């Protein structure tokens, strides 16, 4: 069985603009010698996330790029199958930064222990993992929606956006979700309880958004960039907050053809007393325990919903990741190994 | 004497781009009938400030525009010469929103009582008034410079920038001031104690700024926009803060010729976890009492310095204001009536 043959996907070449499958290479993997304090994890589910696009470029960012020939970075849920650490016995189910690998020897200190009885283990990569925490921390620390306010989020059927919408409604705010296509928009209303769902594939997004926000926008949770931001800016209210956790629309390069929109953005920031603040989830790690408690309770009692999009086999990861960058996934994208 | 002939300056026409003296008109003023609760103030010093440029345009902003034919808005220091309010007797020295007028009947509730023995009354329009409070509140609430950090501010010989630099140094930060010309740069060092003064009229501002900031920039106090912002952006550190209180370089219109710099700005905000936040001083009015105490003490004991640029006669206000927008003033610009 393929899961017994260790393998990995490495970065074969850096993308020029859009990512192609040729930028990746599937390779056999030799199991490493383990050092004291390490454990060997066999990955069961690999998380695919937009931030990985940034690691493929040789540009300065908050984390160094993946080297050519090195395994793509990433987090998995898996089982410890060998251990050189007394606190982490064989059989423990954990999240680990394995990269895009079937097996990885990792230092135990970075692991998170999972209780498969408490919640499906895949949630540790989605609603109860990094994407969910990004939604929670960005709202708690920056967005701060309050009763009667209006919040807008794009990629709203994804693992960040779908939780942003649900948490905004819990805070008493109206939530407007933007997604691609009728099926996703239906899920926004029926599964995630958004007040309004807008299809960014339909013409006249700006007009539709304006009509959906008669009292303007108080929080725009930015994970996309591009055309959605253009539609949002004129509608922002005084003292609006814009947490910025992602810009997926420009990860493969953004056109810098004019007009220059920066003077207009700065004017809006000044005249409307806007707060525009970028964050990486681990900037706000102090909120992690309360997030796990609060959102974990919601997942367990069914009041917080989530959706997963699972593909099979490590070899499927490159095409699935490219689909993610184009918005083809529908829910949290995972690779089952 | 002209000060006994009431007069005012009204907005004669809206500027198309840059302001010209033809946009203003000096008119005789009939003293108004006073209502109960009002006082009549004779203005002694009128404050000229960059925000007034915004009021000349018929564009949505945080305050409504001045109507054509109406007096330009503004704040003065003056004396109460008639009173219909028991708490505000004739002879009291106050700040009042008189507009560009020699005399104004105003509601007493908006007045601030001044003690000419405590500090020169003109400081109530500068270092101890709106510009000083803008510097103080923007640093206290948003910029938050700490020991060992690097702060940059432009228009650094003006009433906002000069206090920003001094307060940054009090907090233990290095302060880099940018101003136009050798004389102003000398004052930055000798009068205001900046660590480094850079002349934006010299070539290669970006290179000079990079050399002056070997550890990057942690706080950029934005009151200018334009070329200074371009030079600052690549130097901002992770978690840098950008309070935005003004954009004087683009008040008369900014070129939107490409390239489009917005995607790059958003990428910096994301990958560096930047906070870019606009504010108007009165957004943060709760800080006013502690500002008056703290900066007032510094002015009285001489540890906080300030500089004034005074022109004579209301008829001089239009040309002086145009000079302000071009950076020709040297210190807080006031019109002595």
Short mmCIF file of C-alpha atoms in Angstrom, two decimals, chain B residues 7-315:
data_model
loop_
_atom_site.label_atom_id
_atom_site.label_comp_id
_atom_site.label_asym_id
_atom_site.label_seq_id
_atom_site.Cartn_x
_atom_site.Cartn_y
_atom_site.Cartn_z
CA UNK B 7 -13.95 91.61 8.73
CA UNK B 8 -13.82 88.03 7.53
CA UNK B 9 -12.40 85.88 4.78
CA UNK B 10 -14.87 83.76 2.89
CA UNK B 11 -14.46 80.92 0.42
CA UNK B 12 -14.99 82.65 -2.93
CA UNK B 13 -14.59 79.55 -5.10
CA UNK B 14 -13.42 75.96 -4.81
CA UNK B 15 -9.84 75.29 -5.87
CA UNK B 16 -9.18 73.19 -8.94
CA UNK B 17 -6.10 71.38 -7.67
CA UNK B 18 -3.79 73.88 -6.01
CA UNK B 19 -5.22 76.68 -3.92
CA UNK B 20 -4.85 80.25 -5.17
CA UNK B 21 -5.56 83.58 -3.48
CA UNK B 22 -8.52 83.97 -5.83
CA UNK B 23 -10.30 81.23 -3.92
CA UNK B 24 -10.67 83.65 -0.98
CA UNK B 25 -12.35 87.02 -0.51
CA UNK B 26 -11.88 89.54 2.32
CA UNK B 27 -15.19 91.09 3.34
CA UNK B 28 -16.47 93.51 5.94
CA UNK B 29 -18.42 91.72 8.65
CA UNK B 30 -21.57 92.94 10.38
CA UNK B 31 -21.50 92.12 14.05
CA UNK B 32 -24.25 89.61 14.68
CA UNK B 33 -27.09 89.84 17.17
CA UNK B 34 -26.10 87.72 20.16
CA UNK B 35 -28.34 85.07 21.64
CA UNK B 36 -28.47 83.91 25.25
CA UNK B 37 -25.55 81.63 26.05
CA UNK B 38 -23.33 83.25 23.44
CA UNK B 39 -20.29 85.47 23.79
CA UNK B 40 -18.63 87.83 21.32
CA UNK B 41 -14.97 87.01 20.79
CA UNK B 42 -12.46 89.37 19.24
CA UNK B 43 -9.82 87.16 17.65
CA UNK B 44 -6.18 87.97 18.36
CA UNK B 45 -4.48 85.00 16.70
CA UNK B 46 -6.00 82.79 14.01
CA UNK B 47 -4.58 79.31 13.54
CA UNK B 48 -3.87 78.11 9.99
CA UNK B 49 -3.78 74.35 9.62
CA UNK B 50 -3.54 71.83 6.76
CA UNK B 51 -6.96 70.29 7.48
CA UNK B 52 -8.56 73.50 6.19
CA UNK B 53 -7.62 72.45 2.67
CA UNK B 54 -10.06 69.55 2.93
CA UNK B 55 -12.94 71.85 3.88
CA UNK B 56 -12.46 73.80 0.63
CA UNK B 57 -13.42 70.77 -1.48
CA UNK B 58 -16.94 69.53 -1.98
CA UNK B 59 -15.96 65.93 -1.15
CA UNK B 60 -17.14 63.60 1.53
CA UNK B 61 -14.79 63.68 4.49
CA UNK B 62 -15.03 63.58 8.25
CA UNK B 63 -16.46 67.10 8.29
CA UNK B 64 -18.72 68.92 5.85
CA UNK B 65 -17.21 71.40 3.37
CA UNK B 66 -17.30 75.16 3.80
CA UNK B 67 -20.07 76.60 1.63
CA UNK B 68 -19.21 79.06 -1.11
CA UNK B 69 -19.56 82.56 0.35
CA UNK B 70 -19.24 81.32 3.95
CA UNK B 71 -16.35 82.21 6.23
CA UNK B 72 -13.43 79.77 6.20
CA UNK B 73 -13.43 77.63 9.32
CA UNK B 74 -10.75 77.85 11.95
CA UNK B 75 -9.82 78.29 15.58
CA UNK B 76 -8.55 81.46 17.23
CA UNK B 77 -7.27 82.76 20.50
CA UNK B 78 -9.10 85.90 21.49
CA UNK B 79 -10.83 87.90 24.17
CA UNK B 80 -14.48 88.00 25.12
CA UNK B 81 -15.69 91.56 24.46
CA UNK B 82 -19.39 90.99 25.09
CA UNK B 83 -21.17 88.21 26.91
CA UNK B 84 -24.63 86.70 27.29
CA UNK B 85 -23.34 83.87 29.48
CA UNK B 86 -22.80 84.33 33.24
CA UNK B 87 -19.74 82.04 33.45
CA UNK B 88 -17.83 83.77 30.65
CA UNK B 89 -17.30 87.44 31.55
CA UNK B 90 -15.91 90.15 29.31
CA UNK B 91 -12.12 90.08 29.37
CA UNK B 92 -11.76 86.31 29.50
CA UNK B 93 -9.11 84.96 27.10
CA UNK B 94 -10.29 81.86 25.25
CA UNK B 95 -9.87 79.62 22.25
CA UNK B 96 -12.94 79.66 20.02
CA UNK B 97 -13.95 78.39 16.60
CA UNK B 98 -14.31 81.86 15.15
CA UNK B 99 -13.46 80.95 11.58
CA UNK B 100 -11.28 83.35 9.60
CA UNK B 101 -12.96 86.32 11.24
CA UNK B 102 -11.93 89.23 13.38
CA UNK B 103 -15.02 88.83 15.56
CA UNK B 104 -17.45 85.99 16.12
CA UNK B 105 -20.48 85.36 18.28
CA UNK B 106 -20.10 81.79 19.53
CA UNK B 107 -21.83 79.48 21.95
CA UNK B 108 -19.87 79.50 25.19
CA UNK B 109 -19.98 75.71 25.54
CA UNK B 110 -17.26 75.21 22.93
CA UNK B 111 -14.78 77.62 24.50
CA UNK B 112 -11.57 76.80 26.33
CA UNK B 113 -10.46 79.27 29.00
CA UNK B 114 -6.78 80.25 28.89
CA UNK B 115 -4.50 81.49 31.65
CA UNK B 116 -2.04 83.91 30.04
CA UNK B 117 0.21 83.56 33.10
CA UNK B 118 0.58 79.79 32.65
CA UNK B 119 1.83 79.76 29.07
CA UNK B 120 1.85 82.13 26.10
CA UNK B 121 -1.70 82.14 24.76
CA UNK B 122 -0.55 81.24 21.24
CA UNK B 123 0.52 77.80 22.49
CA UNK B 124 -3.17 76.95 22.82
CA UNK B 125 -3.27 76.79 19.03
CA UNK B 126 -0.01 74.84 18.65
CA UNK B 127 1.98 72.73 21.04
CA UNK B 128 -0.80 72.85 23.65
CA UNK B 129 -3.63 72.82 21.12
CA UNK B 130 -4.91 70.70 18.28
CA UNK B 131 -1.54 70.08 16.56
CA UNK B 132 0.18 69.11 19.79
CA UNK B 133 -2.69 66.90 20.80
CA UNK B 134 -2.60 65.21 17.39
CA UNK B 135 1.04 64.31 17.99
CA UNK B 136 0.40 63.17 21.54
CA UNK B 137 -2.74 61.12 20.89
CA UNK B 138 -1.39 59.49 17.74
CA UNK B 139 1.69 58.30 19.58
CA UNK B 140 -0.08 57.30 22.78
CA UNK B 141 -2.89 55.36 21.13
CA UNK B 142 -1.37 54.07 17.88
CA UNK B 143 2.34 54.72 17.42
CA UNK B 144 3.46 53.60 20.88
CA UNK B 145 7.20 54.03 20.41
CA UNK B 146 9.27 52.16 22.96
CA UNK B 147 12.87 52.14 24.09
CA UNK B 148 15.29 51.33 21.30
CA UNK B 149 12.74 51.60 18.50
CA UNK B 150 13.08 53.92 15.51
CA UNK B 151 10.46 56.54 14.65
CA UNK B 152 10.22 58.60 11.46
CA UNK B 153 8.14 61.72 10.97
CA UNK B 154 7.97 64.19 8.10
CA UNK B 155 7.07 67.90 8.22
CA UNK B 156 9.20 67.55 11.33
CA UNK B 157 9.72 71.25 11.98
CA UNK B 158 5.97 71.82 12.06
CA UNK B 159 3.85 71.80 15.20
CA UNK B 160 2.84 68.14 14.91
CA UNK B 161 6.15 66.68 13.73
CA UNK B 162 8.33 68.61 16.16
CA UNK B 163 6.35 67.32 19.13
CA UNK B 164 6.23 63.78 17.71
CA UNK B 165 10.02 63.74 17.64
CA UNK B 166 10.37 65.06 21.17
CA UNK B 167 7.81 62.64 22.62
CA UNK B 168 9.45 59.71 20.80
CA UNK B 169 12.78 60.56 22.36
CA UNK B 170 11.13 60.84 25.79
CA UNK B 171 9.92 57.27 25.22
CA UNK B 172 13.48 56.17 24.51
CA UNK B 173 13.11 55.80 20.74
CA UNK B 174 15.46 57.13 18.07
CA UNK B 175 13.76 59.90 16.13
CA UNK B 176 14.39 60.65 12.46
CA UNK B 177 12.90 63.92 11.22
CA UNK B 178 12.37 64.91 7.61
CA UNK B 179 12.03 68.57 6.64
CA UNK B 180 12.64 70.85 3.67
CA UNK B 181 15.93 72.73 3.57
CA UNK B 182 19.08 73.08 5.63
CA UNK B 183 17.72 75.67 8.06
CA UNK B 184 14.80 73.51 9.13
CA UNK B 185 17.06 70.46 9.38
CA UNK B 186 19.39 72.38 11.68
CA UNK B 187 16.43 73.24 13.91
CA UNK B 188 15.41 69.59 14.07
CA UNK B 189 18.72 68.73 15.70
CA UNK B 190 19.45 71.85 17.72
CA UNK B 191 15.99 72.93 18.81
CA UNK B 192 13.96 69.71 18.85
CA UNK B 193 16.62 67.11 19.60
CA UNK B 194 16.01 64.73 16.71
CA UNK B 195 18.73 62.08 16.34
CA UNK B 196 18.85 62.52 12.57
CA UNK B 197 17.49 65.22 10.26
CA UNK B 198 16.97 64.51 6.57
CA UNK B 199 16.30 67.12 3.90
CA UNK B 200 13.59 66.00 1.50
CA UNK B 201 14.83 68.54 -1.00
CA UNK B 202 18.13 66.65 -1.28
CA UNK B 203 18.35 63.88 -3.90
CA UNK B 204 18.04 60.23 -2.89
CA UNK B 205 15.77 60.56 0.13
CA UNK B 206 15.15 56.79 0.04
CA UNK B 207 18.86 55.97 0.31
CA UNK B 208 19.44 58.58 3.00
CA UNK B 209 16.51 57.26 5.02
CA UNK B 210 17.70 53.65 4.70
CA UNK B 211 21.15 54.71 5.92
CA UNK B 212 19.62 56.57 8.86
CA UNK B 213 17.53 53.54 9.88
CA UNK B 214 19.93 50.57 10.07
CA UNK B 215 17.46 48.71 12.30
CA UNK B 216 14.42 49.55 10.17
CA UNK B 217 11.44 51.69 11.18
CA UNK B 218 9.01 50.79 13.97
CA UNK B 219 6.77 53.86 13.89
CA UNK B 220 6.05 56.07 10.92
CA UNK B 221 3.92 59.03 11.93
CA UNK B 222 2.17 59.84 8.65
CA UNK B 223 1.19 63.46 8.12
CA UNK B 224 2.46 63.96 4.58
CA UNK B 225 1.96 61.03 2.17
CA UNK B 226 3.56 61.01 -1.24
CA UNK B 227 7.27 60.41 -1.72
CA UNK B 228 8.08 60.06 1.98
CA UNK B 229 5.68 57.15 2.34
CA UNK B 230 7.31 55.44 -0.64
CA UNK B 231 10.70 55.75 1.03
CA UNK B 232 9.42 54.52 4.37
CA UNK B 233 7.46 51.42 3.27
CA UNK B 234 10.39 49.12 2.42
CA UNK B 235 12.02 49.94 5.76
CA UNK B 236 9.10 49.17 8.04
CA UNK B 237 9.74 46.39 10.53
CA UNK B 238 7.36 43.61 11.47
CA UNK B 239 4.64 44.98 13.79
CA UNK B 240 5.39 48.57 12.78
CA UNK B 241 2.67 51.14 13.48
CA UNK B 242 1.60 53.90 11.09
CA UNK B 243 -0.69 56.51 12.67
CA UNK B 244 -2.16 58.57 9.80
CA UNK B 245 -3.19 62.09 10.78
CA UNK B 246 -2.63 63.91 7.52
CA UNK B 247 -1.66 63.60 3.87
CA UNK B 248 -0.73 67.17 3.02
CA UNK B 249 1.15 66.11 -0.13
CA UNK B 250 -2.08 64.90 -1.72
CA UNK B 251 -4.62 67.44 -0.45
CA UNK B 252 -4.59 69.31 -3.73
CA UNK B 253 -4.97 66.09 -5.70
CA UNK B 254 -2.63 63.15 -6.12
CA UNK B 255 -1.52 61.67 -9.40
CA UNK B 256 -3.08 58.29 -9.97
CA UNK B 257 -0.77 57.52 -12.88
CA UNK B 258 0.46 53.96 -12.52
CA UNK B 259 2.04 51.83 -11.28
CA UNK B 260 -0.67 50.81 -8.84
CA UNK B 261 0.99 50.72 -5.42
CA UNK B 262 -2.00 49.36 -3.51
CA UNK B 263 -1.20 45.63 -3.94
CA UNK B 264 2.31 46.28 -2.63
CA UNK B 265 1.00 48.23 0.34
CA UNK B 266 -1.48 45.49 1.21
CA UNK B 267 1.25 42.86 0.89
CA UNK B 268 3.45 44.83 3.30
CA UNK B 269 0.54 45.16 5.73
CA UNK B 270 0.03 41.39 5.60
CA UNK B 271 3.57 40.06 5.59
CA UNK B 272 4.83 42.51 8.21
CA UNK B 273 1.74 42.53 10.42
CA UNK B 274 1.57 46.32 10.10
CA UNK B 275 -1.03 48.53 11.74
CA UNK B 276 -2.08 51.49 9.56
CA UNK B 277 -4.67 53.58 11.36
CA UNK B 278 -6.15 56.94 10.58
CA UNK B 279 -7.34 59.25 13.30
CA UNK B 280 -8.71 62.72 13.83
CA UNK B 281 -7.57 64.28 17.07
CA UNK B 282 -11.06 64.50 18.53
CA UNK B 283 -11.53 60.74 18.04
CA UNK B 284 -9.22 60.42 21.04
CA UNK B 285 -10.58 63.27 23.18
CA UNK B 286 -10.41 61.15 26.33
CA UNK B 287 -6.63 61.68 26.30
CA UNK B 288 -6.92 65.48 26.31
CA UNK B 289 -6.61 66.14 30.05
CA UNK B 290 -3.48 64.01 30.46
CA UNK B 291 -2.01 65.61 27.32
CA UNK B 292 -2.54 69.12 28.70
CA UNK B 293 -0.93 68.13 31.97
CA UNK B 294 2.05 66.27 30.54
CA UNK B 295 2.93 68.47 27.58
CA UNK B 296 1.95 71.60 29.52
CA UNK B 297 4.48 70.69 32.22
CA UNK B 298 7.13 70.19 29.55
CA UNK B 299 6.42 73.57 27.96
CA UNK B 300 6.51 75.32 31.32
CA UNK B 301 9.80 73.75 32.43
CA UNK B 302 11.36 74.21 29.00
CA UNK B 303 11.94 70.53 28.32
CA UNK B 304 9.47 70.64 25.42
CA UNK B 305 10.28 73.16 22.72
CA UNK B 306 8.06 74.70 20.08
CA UNK B 307 8.35 77.18 17.28
CA UNK B 308 5.86 79.66 15.84
CA UNK B 309 5.65 81.40 12.47
CA UNK B 310 3.45 84.50 12.82
CA UNK B 311 2.15 86.69 9.99
CA UNK B 312 0.28 89.94 10.48
CA UNK B 313 -3.23 90.88 9.43
CA UNK B 314 -6.22 88.80 8.39
CA UNK B 315 -5.63 89.89 4.80
#
